[in-house]
Amino acid sequence: MPPTTGDPLPSWNEGPAKEAIFAYIARITDVGSPDFLPLPERIAVFDNDGTLWPEHPLPFQAAFAIDELSSRIPREPDLAADPMVQAALAGDLAKLLEGPGYEGLLQILALTHAGMSVDAFRRTVEAWLVSARHPRFDRPYDSLTYLPMQELLRYLQANNFKNFIVSGGGVDFMRVWVERVYGIPPEQVVGSTARTTFELGAAGPVLTKTLDYLFVNDKGGKPVGIHQFIGRRPTLCCGNSDGDHEMLQYTTINNPRPSLGLLVHHTDPEREYAYAAKSTSTGKLVEALAAAPSHGWCVVDMKEDWNMIFARE
Amino acid sequence: MPPTTGDPLPSWNEGPAKEAIFAYIARITDVGSPDFLPLPERIAVFDNDGTLWPEHPLPFQAAFAIDELSSRIPREPDLAADPMVQAALAGDLAKLLEGPGYEGLLQILALTHAGMSVDAFRRTVEAWLVSARHPRFDRPYDSLTYLPMQELLRYLQANNFKNFIVSGGGVDFMRVWVERVYGIPPEQVVGSTARTTFELGAAGPVLTKTLDYLFVNDKGGKPVGIHQFIGRRPTLCCGNSDGDHEMLQYTTINNPRPSLGLLVHHTDPEREYAYAAKSTSTGKLVEALAAAPSHGWCVVDMKEDWNMIFARE
């Protein structure tokens, strides 16, 4: 157990970002103030890729899909003949994103994220997390969550916030590990999703993953997903890219409750990555960064604001 | 505050249903037992219509839609010319359910549940709950929740269960009142749903209700909805009709965790209604009732098992 006194955000340097967080919590927890936020309305939403863990050189879920294809090729030689599998293995994202319907990407998703039971998919992700290593940091992917953000999640929880992940990532991929890694239960994860089919088989109920009714929880889809899955407006939002812009707007603009918007800015090429407009992966940040000052969104400068990036192994 | 000792289910008569509930809770809360259920896995799912409140003479949401159309006709005379509106006002459900795509019902839903902002819809439902009265009981609809089920919800919550509503009803309709009426927060409601569209207007963010990507959370849709919105298998399930059959199967059949299935059987024409195969509204119960003995589902006989149906006004 951490001590109940002392700094709840020790990995954050003193500065405007840390001050903004403390000021917001002081404001909404003051029982005598009109800004007091009733406990059930303490809803915080966090993007995942680039906000709670890195998204370079590739989003970790894309690394999973590629590793999964590689490991299956010896048993399923037809896979190697598929031009979209070849593009994925070569890291040719541009090829996968060609065409109006992103046919290549959907083909890779169909091969790696659909057509199996939800239990089989979960076991595949669990096995990958045990064996795979991030190419630069040489650590298991799920050990690479940002320590300052872990502290922020715990600090909010201690102040009676319900933390939700609201990510463009696939919900079945994230729910495998979020409870263990963030202390966030599966029912507090909103992500990209598609329908399953239900059958009662000889061994019991089986839910099979499909790509039908695919919902992409990104950009304008994030407020839509928040409304559909959570059903009320958040008061705290943390993102890192233009994919989080609408979620920041929904949380903070003309919200009758006091709100806080945070944007993690990747500025640290030594310890993590530096990118914004020039991202070589996902995570481009242009519009939301430009809009931040006028809406009072707090920009977290990774290099300046964080004295640690990852927990020691 | 209720006393912390004494019977947590005073509206339940002594008998097999009450015993089954107590036996299940004793079994899963015994820390030394292999059947101990870890707190995060204490997920209970409840159907709403017919399980937590009546669904006769019509589901309350259908009563809302009809009342809403009636009140709008003076301002919108074209509505009265619509044959589907006429069918709805005449209570002709058969007409609304004609055709492969239930075109009539969708027309009524489009008129009363889509094309407006989520805030405008919420205000309409709030106003209806204040003014409308149930035709038989002459009380506000939201005062008609079953007292024994309210006690069960509180008893489960006291035993660290997270209670979810998993209903065929529309999620935006239920989320208006569930927190006040059941103590269940909006984010713990799974229901029929469709996408909204997001726009940043002059007065802030606006989510507009549509009928696109309509998801009907009934029958085989219930396990699909549970997986999509909650992301793990429940251990306690309570329903009352064949629409809950698959949800009961998903909760109890070959579940590695100890589970309990409950079926509310409407057997009390004096105090509520008696129906099963012969329902004149929704709530037909044939297959799930026949399957109950072989799966150990506990059938709650309203007449025998409940000494009160509704709380006194």
XYZ file of C-alpha atoms in Angstrom, chain A residues 40 43 118-119 162 164 171-172 175 179 185-189 193-198 200 202-207 209 213-216 220-221 223-233 246-247 249-251 253-255 295, chain B residues 40 43 118-119 162 164 171-172 175 179 185-189 193-198 200-205 207 209 213-216 220-221 223-233 246-247 249-251 253-255 295:
110
model
C -21.520 9.373 -9.463
C -16.285 9.964 -14.849
C -13.966 -14.824 -27.767
C -12.283 -17.338 -25.434
C -14.554 5.899 -12.249
C -12.803 4.443 -18.376
C -12.231 -3.777 -27.003
C -11.655 -7.555 -26.952
C -10.095 -6.278 -21.995
C -7.778 -5.094 -15.234
C -12.386 -3.626 -14.980
C -13.427 -4.881 -18.439
C -16.829 -3.199 -18.173
C -15.067 0.191 -18.047
C -13.452 -0.171 -21.463
C -16.052 -3.310 -31.541
C -18.134 -5.550 -33.753
C -20.903 -7.998 -33.028
C -20.448 -11.559 -31.934
C -22.833 -14.408 -32.657
C -24.219 -16.520 -29.823
C -25.261 -22.903 -27.275
C -22.269 -29.051 -26.551
C -19.642 -27.558 -24.240
C -21.755 -24.545 -23.346
C -22.326 -21.048 -24.701
C -20.009 -19.834 -27.473
C -19.645 -16.257 -28.678
C -16.210 -12.833 -33.149
C -21.502 -3.773 -37.568
C -17.921 -2.654 -37.021
C -17.808 0.449 -34.838
C -14.596 2.474 -35.016
C -16.257 11.771 -33.759
C -16.861 8.127 -32.859
C -18.306 10.856 -28.018
C -20.701 8.478 -29.794
C -19.073 5.499 -28.049
C -19.069 7.307 -24.697
C -22.784 8.021 -25.000
C -23.586 4.495 -26.153
C -21.493 2.620 -23.600
C -21.279 4.975 -20.618
C -24.390 7.077 -21.075
C -23.229 10.311 -19.518
C -20.797 13.101 -20.101
C -13.920 15.346 -30.298
C -13.723 13.499 -26.971
C -14.652 18.820 -26.956
C -17.443 16.621 -25.597
C -15.902 16.561 -22.132
C -17.010 22.588 -24.028
C -20.089 24.063 -22.349
C -20.142 21.245 -19.825
C -10.318 25.666 -24.540
C -14.670 -8.093 -9.494
C -21.665 -9.379 -11.986
C -30.117 13.050 -26.538
C -30.765 15.973 -24.159
C -22.281 -4.885 -9.596
C -26.512 -4.385 -14.554
C -30.954 2.352 -23.342
C -31.599 6.109 -23.658
C -30.875 5.697 -18.382
C -30.082 5.709 -11.173
C -25.738 4.137 -12.666
C -26.318 4.771 -16.407
C -23.062 3.043 -17.317
C -24.468 -0.218 -15.916
C -27.388 -0.358 -18.333
C -29.406 1.010 -28.921
C -28.534 2.796 -32.133
C -25.817 5.229 -33.069
C -25.895 8.929 -32.469
C -24.133 11.534 -34.577
C -21.750 14.040 -32.993
C -19.976 20.701 -32.205
C -22.655 23.376 -32.422
C -22.602 26.991 -31.286
C -23.941 25.981 -27.874
C -21.530 23.093 -27.480
C -21.474 19.396 -28.373
C -25.406 14.120 -29.984
C -30.287 10.142 -31.974
C -27.049 0.313 -36.695
C -30.024 -0.572 -34.494
C -29.082 -3.283 -32.003
C -31.976 -5.197 -30.477
C -29.616 -14.224 -28.556
C -28.813 -10.489 -28.584
C -25.363 -12.461 -24.453
C -24.030 -10.490 -27.427
C -24.872 -7.219 -25.664
C -23.401 -8.456 -22.376
C -20.148 -9.328 -24.109
C -20.022 -6.069 -26.053
C -20.909 -3.735 -23.187
C -19.760 -5.570 -20.042
C -17.053 -7.824 -21.424
C -17.354 -10.702 -19.023
C -19.676 -13.478 -18.069
C -30.130 -17.109 -23.894
C -28.969 -14.730 -21.140
C -27.926 -20.008 -20.653
C -24.903 -17.721 -20.980
C -24.830 -17.048 -17.240
C -24.409 -23.330 -18.430
C -20.843 -24.611 -17.997
C -19.846 -21.420 -16.222
C -30.550 -26.212 -15.559
